[in-house]
Amino acid sequence: MAYNEGMLRDGALDNKTIIITGGGTGLGKSMAAYFLKLGANIVICSRRLEVLEKTARELEETTGGNVLYAACDVRKTEQIEDVIAKSIERFGRVDGLVNNSAGNFISPTERLSFKAVDTIVDIVLRGTYYFTLALGKYWIEQKIKGTVLNISTTYAWTGSGWVVPSAMAKAGVLAMTKSLAFEWADHGIRLNAIAPGPFPTKGAWERLFPEELAKKFSFENRIPLQRLGEHQELTNLAAYLMSDFSSYMTGEVITLDGGEVLAAGQFNFLSEVSDDQWDSIEEEIKNANRNSKKSE
Ligand code: HXC
Ligand code: NAP
């Protein structure tokens, strides 16, 4: 078995209808493909209808599954209601939601207009709570034990300069995940999140690692496990969290980043120290120990 192979057994998502926001591209598209292979009906939605149509056709051809696509700006509640209505009309019900849509770009914060900040926060935070609230109301009314997966980031905890609107919004998404996981647990509704490290996608790379930067800074060197993530690794975890295998898990945020976030450890700068340097450092510390014993 290899880490980039599908992990769950066939039929793991049978009879589940799952809406994936931003499912036309990147990680959303990869999740859609794997969920379809596992037997789910998939609804993908985002702003660009032509992108969704192309993805839906491709996914139906490659997996033989059922895909509904619908245009939806997640900042618009009436468009969200419309996607949910169309999903119920086509598949009879909705069981799961992956809040995957996002907007983001790197910039010194002082260069941002108010509208630029609003744009990111509205897509990421408002879009996530609008969609979750709309489906939560439906699930509670229909007594459906729905499942939500929010795609977050590791800097939702640590914060990060140069992506401040995204960090603020993703932190809000985490607070919602944990808060609603408790509040809606007695309805059987579960909410979990994934905090991915770098998983190459066109959307993220164009806006976060433009060529100018990529030439100077290599991601792989900063990641303790020395490589980028592969989509199948993330989709394996996502499928588990959307499946009944994770029925006892809620309010959890799982980091999948090759150890990247651990770089905050106070002494991790010591990875720069060579073996030779360690020999003399050890000697220096032991000398200091001996001297302090003598002076006691
Ligand atoms: C400064 C910028 C800017 C930039 C846009 N703006 N890009 N300001 N620097 N590079 C400003 C605009 O000038 C405008 O403000 C405001 O932001 C809105 O821009 P629009 O282009 O009008 O918005 P819109 O067409 O809605 O596009 C939204 C977008 C765009 C977020 C700007 O990038 C987009 O569509 N993104 C969707 C996909 C995406 O971002 N994927 C990456 C996800 S990766 P003014 O005041 O001038 O009108 C991720 C996590 C990564 O989230 C973690 C990696 C490890
Ligand atoms: P992506 O391909 O750019 O995906 C973003 C999606 O969001 C697009 O399909 C886009 O479609 C949709 N979207 C943007 N604005 C929207 C709006 N207003 N309404 C509805 N949909 C909208 O990038 P990605 O890398 O796959 O990102 C997917 C998720 O993973 C995001 O939540 C991101 O924050 C998270 N993430 C990614 C990485 C990574 O390394 N790739 C790391 C950490 C977290 P339209 O343009 O058609 O609307």
PDB file of C-alpha atoms in Angstrom, residues 82-252:
ATOM      1  CA  ASP A  82     -31.163  27.340  -4.603  1.00  0.00           C
ATOM      2  CA  VAL A  83     -28.276  24.803  -4.611  1.00  0.00           C
ATOM      3  CA  ILE A  84     -29.805  22.955  -1.660  1.00  0.00           C
ATOM      4  CA  ALA A  85     -33.238  22.880  -3.326  1.00  0.00           C
ATOM      5  CA  LYS A  86     -31.761  21.585  -6.609  1.00  0.00           C
ATOM      6  CA  SER A  87     -29.773  18.923  -4.721  1.00  0.00           C
ATOM      7  CA  ILE A  88     -32.880  17.667  -2.918  1.00  0.00           C
ATOM      8  CA  GLU A  89     -34.839  17.707  -6.153  1.00  0.00           C
ATOM      9  CA  ARG A  90     -32.180  15.613  -7.926  1.00  0.00           C
ATOM     10  CA  PHE A  91     -31.051  13.245  -5.153  1.00  0.00           C
ATOM     11  CA  GLY A  92     -33.906  13.293  -2.622  1.00  0.00           C
ATOM     12  CA  ARG A  93     -31.854  14.616   0.274  1.00  0.00           C
ATOM     13  CA  VAL A  94     -28.501  16.084   1.315  1.00  0.00           C
ATOM     14  CA  ASP A  95     -26.293  14.320   3.879  1.00  0.00           C
ATOM     15  CA  GLY A  96     -23.032  16.209   3.867  1.00  0.00           C
ATOM     16  CA  LEU A  97     -21.367  19.549   3.206  1.00  0.00           C
ATOM     17  CA  VAL A  98     -17.717  20.345   2.531  1.00  0.00           C
ATOM     18  CA  ASN A  99     -17.038  24.051   2.994  1.00  0.00           C
ATOM     19  CA  ASN A 100     -14.068  24.237   0.638  1.00  0.00           C
ATOM     20  CA  SER A 101     -14.584  27.510  -1.299  1.00  0.00           C
ATOM     21  CA  ALA A 102     -12.041  30.181  -0.502  1.00  0.00           C
ATOM     22  CA  GLY A 103     -10.451  33.375  -1.701  1.00  0.00           C
ATOM     23  CA  ASN A 104      -6.930  34.343  -0.742  1.00  0.00           C
ATOM     24  CA  PHE A 105      -3.811  36.172  -1.930  1.00  0.00           C
ATOM     25  CA  ILE A 106      -0.594  37.351  -0.318  1.00  0.00           C
ATOM     26  CA  SER A 107      -0.207  41.032   0.341  1.00  0.00           C
ATOM     27  CA  PRO A 108       1.203  43.388   2.966  1.00  0.00           C
ATOM     28  CA  THR A 109      -1.936  44.175   4.956  1.00  0.00           C
ATOM     29  CA  GLU A 110      -1.467  47.954   4.785  1.00  0.00           C
ATOM     30  CA  ARG A 111      -1.754  47.741   0.981  1.00  0.00           C
ATOM     31  CA  LEU A 112      -5.242  46.229   1.166  1.00  0.00           C
ATOM     32  CA  SER A 113      -8.399  48.242   0.551  1.00  0.00           C
ATOM     33  CA  PHE A 114     -11.354  47.646   2.884  1.00  0.00           C
ATOM     34  CA  LYS A 115     -13.053  45.922  -0.001  1.00  0.00           C
ATOM     35  CA  ALA A 116     -10.121  43.538  -0.493  1.00  0.00           C
ATOM     36  CA  VAL A 117     -10.347  42.432   3.158  1.00  0.00           C
ATOM     37  CA  ASP A 118     -14.136  42.089   2.929  1.00  0.00           C
ATOM     38  CA  THR A 119     -13.815  39.986  -0.219  1.00  0.00           C
ATOM     39  CA  ILE A 120     -11.677  37.329   1.462  1.00  0.00           C
ATOM     40  CA  VAL A 121     -13.496  37.330   4.792  1.00  0.00           C
ATOM     41  CA  ASP A 122     -16.890  37.167   3.090  1.00  0.00           C
ATOM     42  CA  ILE A 123     -16.001  34.184   0.869  1.00  0.00           C
ATOM     43  CA  VAL A 124     -14.273  32.218   3.622  1.00  0.00           C
ATOM     44  CA  LEU A 125     -16.181  33.025   6.807  1.00  0.00           C
ATOM     45  CA  ARG A 126     -19.563  34.340   5.703  1.00  0.00           C
ATOM     46  CA  GLY A 127     -19.796  31.739   2.923  1.00  0.00           C
ATOM     47  CA  THR A 128     -19.037  28.943   5.384  1.00  0.00           C
ATOM     48  CA  TYR A 129     -21.512  29.992   8.049  1.00  0.00           C
ATOM     49  CA  TYR A 130     -24.251  30.815   5.525  1.00  0.00           C
ATOM     50  CA  PHE A 131     -24.018  27.355   3.929  1.00  0.00           C
ATOM     51  CA  THR A 132     -23.703  25.568   7.275  1.00  0.00           C
ATOM     52  CA  LEU A 133     -26.669  27.414   8.748  1.00  0.00           C
ATOM     53  CA  ALA A 134     -28.871  26.773   5.724  1.00  0.00           C
ATOM     54  CA  LEU A 135     -28.151  23.032   5.752  1.00  0.00           C
ATOM     55  CA  GLY A 136     -28.236  22.780   9.558  1.00  0.00           C
ATOM     56  CA  LYS A 137     -31.792  24.172   9.628  1.00  0.00           C
ATOM     57  CA  TYR A 138     -32.823  21.650   6.961  1.00  0.00           C
ATOM     58  CA  TRP A 139     -31.140  18.751   8.770  1.00  0.00           C
ATOM     59  CA  ILE A 140     -32.694  19.595  12.128  1.00  0.00           C
ATOM     60  CA  GLU A 141     -36.148  19.986  10.584  1.00  0.00           C
ATOM     61  CA  GLN A 142     -35.822  16.744   8.577  1.00  0.00           C
ATOM     62  CA  LYS A 143     -34.089  14.864  11.423  1.00  0.00           C
ATOM     63  CA  ILE A 144     -31.089  14.086   9.195  1.00  0.00           C
ATOM     64  CA  LYS A 145     -27.771  13.408  10.911  1.00  0.00           C
ATOM     65  CA  GLY A 146     -25.724  15.585   8.586  1.00  0.00           C
ATOM     66  CA  THR A 147     -21.953  15.941   8.464  1.00  0.00           C
ATOM     67  CA  VAL A 148     -19.905  19.066   7.791  1.00  0.00           C
ATOM     68  CA  LEU A 149     -16.231  19.213   6.868  1.00  0.00           C
ATOM     69  CA  ASN A 150     -14.546  22.609   6.870  1.00  0.00           C
ATOM     70  CA  ILE A 151     -11.279  23.087   4.994  1.00  0.00           C
ATOM     71  CA  SER A 152      -9.232  25.400   7.189  1.00  0.00           C
ATOM     72  CA  THR A 153      -5.515  26.247   7.372  1.00  0.00           C
ATOM     73  CA  THR A 154      -2.805  25.798  10.007  1.00  0.00           C
ATOM     74  CA  TYR A 155      -2.442  29.563  10.391  1.00  0.00           C
ATOM     75  CA  ALA A 156      -5.985  29.705  11.755  1.00  0.00           C
ATOM     76  CA  TRP A 157      -4.284  28.947  15.116  1.00  0.00           C
ATOM     77  CA  THR A 158      -0.870  30.489  14.703  1.00  0.00           C
ATOM     78  CA  GLY A 159      -1.922  33.534  12.719  1.00  0.00           C
ATOM     79  CA  SER A 160       0.175  34.563   9.733  1.00  0.00           C
ATOM     80  CA  GLY A 161       1.285  37.849   8.309  1.00  0.00           C
ATOM     81  CA  TRP A 162       0.644  38.633   4.618  1.00  0.00           C
ATOM     82  CA  VAL A 163      -2.561  36.558   4.557  1.00  0.00           C
ATOM     83  CA  VAL A 164      -4.309  38.336   7.419  1.00  0.00           C
ATOM     84  CA  PRO A 165      -7.901  38.394   6.031  1.00  0.00           C
ATOM     85  CA  SER A 166      -7.678  34.664   5.334  1.00  0.00           C
ATOM     86  CA  ALA A 167      -6.198  33.948   8.780  1.00  0.00           C
ATOM     87  CA  MET A 168      -8.973  35.932  10.509  1.00  0.00           C
ATOM     88  CA  ALA A 169     -11.680  34.202   8.492  1.00  0.00           C
ATOM     89  CA  LYS A 170     -10.277  30.680   8.880  1.00  0.00           C
ATOM     90  CA  ALA A 171      -9.965  31.245  12.646  1.00  0.00           C
ATOM     91  CA  GLY A 172     -13.666  32.106  12.685  1.00  0.00           C
ATOM     92  CA  VAL A 173     -14.395  28.897  10.786  1.00  0.00           C
ATOM     93  CA  LEU A 174     -12.563  26.897  13.463  1.00  0.00           C
ATOM     94  CA  ALA A 175     -14.563  28.604  16.223  1.00  0.00           C
ATOM     95  CA  MET A 176     -17.761  27.744  14.367  1.00  0.00           C
ATOM     96  CA  THR A 177     -16.660  24.126  13.889  1.00  0.00           C
ATOM     97  CA  LYS A 178     -16.104  23.546  17.589  1.00  0.00           C
ATOM     98  CA  SER A 179     -19.068  25.613  18.791  1.00  0.00           C
ATOM     99  CA  LEU A 180     -21.654  23.988  16.531  1.00  0.00           C
ATOM    100  CA  ALA A 181     -20.162  20.514  17.038  1.00  0.00           C
ATOM    101  CA  PHE A 182     -21.238  20.803  20.652  1.00  0.00           C
ATOM    102  CA  GLU A 183     -24.538  22.601  20.071  1.00  0.00           C
ATOM    103  CA  TRP A 184     -25.791  20.337  17.266  1.00  0.00           C
ATOM    104  CA  ALA A 185     -24.442  17.055  18.657  1.00  0.00           C
ATOM    105  CA  ASP A 186     -27.820  16.156  20.095  1.00  0.00           C
ATOM    106  CA  HIS A 187     -29.249  16.338  16.560  1.00  0.00           C
ATOM    107  CA  GLY A 188     -26.563  13.883  15.454  1.00  0.00           C
ATOM    108  CA  ILE A 189     -24.944  16.566  13.282  1.00  0.00           C
ATOM    109  CA  ARG A 190     -21.141  16.380  13.224  1.00  0.00           C
ATOM    110  CA  LEU A 191     -18.655  19.080  12.236  1.00  0.00           C
ATOM    111  CA  ASN A 192     -14.930  18.511  11.740  1.00  0.00           C
ATOM    112  CA  ALA A 193     -12.143  20.335   9.935  1.00  0.00           C
ATOM    113  CA  ILE A 194      -8.878  19.686   8.147  1.00  0.00           C
ATOM    114  CA  ALA A 195      -5.967  22.112   8.369  1.00  0.00           C
ATOM    115  CA  PRO A 196      -3.878  21.283   5.295  1.00  0.00           C
ATOM    116  CA  GLY A 197      -0.283  22.233   4.716  1.00  0.00           C
ATOM    117  CA  PRO A 198       0.801  22.936   1.133  1.00  0.00           C
ATOM    118  CA  PHE A 199      -1.037  20.824  -1.451  1.00  0.00           C
ATOM    119  CA  PRO A 200      -0.268  22.183  -4.925  1.00  0.00           C
ATOM    120  CA  THR A 201      -3.277  23.617  -6.754  1.00  0.00           C
ATOM    121  CA  LYS A 202      -3.413  26.206  -9.536  1.00  0.00           C
ATOM    122  CA  GLY A 203      -5.720  28.476  -7.501  1.00  0.00           C
ATOM    123  CA  ALA A 204      -3.511  28.609  -4.419  1.00  0.00           C
ATOM    124  CA  TRP A 205      -0.140  28.607  -6.185  1.00  0.00           C
ATOM    125  CA  GLU A 206      -0.993  31.512  -8.499  1.00  0.00           C
ATOM    126  CA  ARG A 207      -2.089  33.683  -5.596  1.00  0.00           C
ATOM    127  CA  LEU A 208       0.257  32.554  -2.823  1.00  0.00           C
ATOM    128  CA  PHE A 209       3.464  31.400  -4.495  1.00  0.00           C
ATOM    129  CA  PRO A 210       3.834  33.396  -7.709  1.00  0.00           C
ATOM    130  CA  GLU A 211       6.967  32.588  -9.725  1.00  0.00           C
ATOM    131  CA  GLU A 212       8.866  35.538  -8.306  1.00  0.00           C
ATOM    132  CA  LEU A 213       8.582  33.989  -4.824  1.00  0.00           C
ATOM    133  CA  ALA A 214       8.824  30.344  -5.831  1.00  0.00           C
ATOM    134  CA  LYS A 215      12.301  31.044  -7.241  1.00  0.00           C
ATOM    135  CA  LYS A 216      13.489  32.308  -3.853  1.00  0.00           C
ATOM    136  CA  PHE A 217      11.720  30.135  -1.296  1.00  0.00           C
ATOM    137  CA  SER A 218      11.268  26.414  -1.557  1.00  0.00           C
ATOM    138  CA  PHE A 219       8.456  24.889   0.439  1.00  0.00           C
ATOM    139  CA  GLU A 220       9.938  21.422   0.593  1.00  0.00           C
ATOM    140  CA  ASN A 221      12.947  22.664   2.576  1.00  0.00           C
ATOM    141  CA  ARG A 222      10.723  24.194   5.254  1.00  0.00           C
ATOM    142  CA  ILE A 223       8.654  21.078   5.779  1.00  0.00           C
ATOM    143  CA  PRO A 224      10.013  18.583   8.312  1.00  0.00           C
ATOM    144  CA  LEU A 225       8.871  15.640   6.171  1.00  0.00           C
ATOM    145  CA  GLN A 226      10.569  17.285   3.156  1.00  0.00           C
ATOM    146  CA  ARG A 227       7.769  17.160   0.616  1.00  0.00           C
ATOM    147  CA  LEU A 228       4.461  18.685  -0.451  1.00  0.00           C
ATOM    148  CA  GLY A 229       1.154  16.956   0.215  1.00  0.00           C
ATOM    149  CA  GLU A 230      -0.525  14.790  -2.425  1.00  0.00           C
ATOM    150  CA  HIS A 231      -4.216  15.289  -3.062  1.00  0.00           C
ATOM    151  CA  GLN A 232      -5.071  11.654  -2.367  1.00  0.00           C
ATOM    152  CA  GLU A 233      -3.669  12.002   1.157  1.00  0.00           C
ATOM    153  CA  LEU A 234      -6.085  14.823   1.860  1.00  0.00           C
ATOM    154  CA  THR A 235      -9.017  13.154   0.139  1.00  0.00           C
ATOM    155  CA  ASN A 236      -8.456   9.977   2.165  1.00  0.00           C
ATOM    156  CA  LEU A 237      -8.812  11.960   5.377  1.00  0.00           C
ATOM    157  CA  ALA A 238     -11.759  13.948   4.023  1.00  0.00           C
ATOM    158  CA  ALA A 239     -13.591  10.768   2.974  1.00  0.00           C
ATOM    159  CA  TYR A 240     -13.059   9.258   6.418  1.00  0.00           C
ATOM    160  CA  LEU A 241     -14.453  12.406   8.073  1.00  0.00           C
ATOM    161  CA  MET A 242     -17.501  12.398   5.768  1.00  0.00           C
ATOM    162  CA  SER A 243     -18.127   8.682   6.260  1.00  0.00           C
ATOM    163  CA  ASP A 244     -19.843   6.828   9.066  1.00  0.00           C
ATOM    164  CA  PHE A 245     -16.452   5.425  10.099  1.00  0.00           C
ATOM    165  CA  SER A 246     -15.856   8.719  11.923  1.00  0.00           C
ATOM    166  CA  SER A 247     -19.263   8.670  13.662  1.00  0.00           C
ATOM    167  CA  TYR A 248     -17.716   9.228  17.098  1.00  0.00           C
ATOM    168  CA  MET A 249     -15.626  12.218  16.018  1.00  0.00           C
ATOM    169  CA  THR A 250     -16.894  15.772  16.119  1.00  0.00           C
ATOM    170  CA  GLY A 251     -15.418  19.229  16.705  1.00  0.00           C
ATOM    171  CA  GLU A 252     -12.002  17.920  15.671  1.00  0.00           C
TER     172      GLU A 252
END
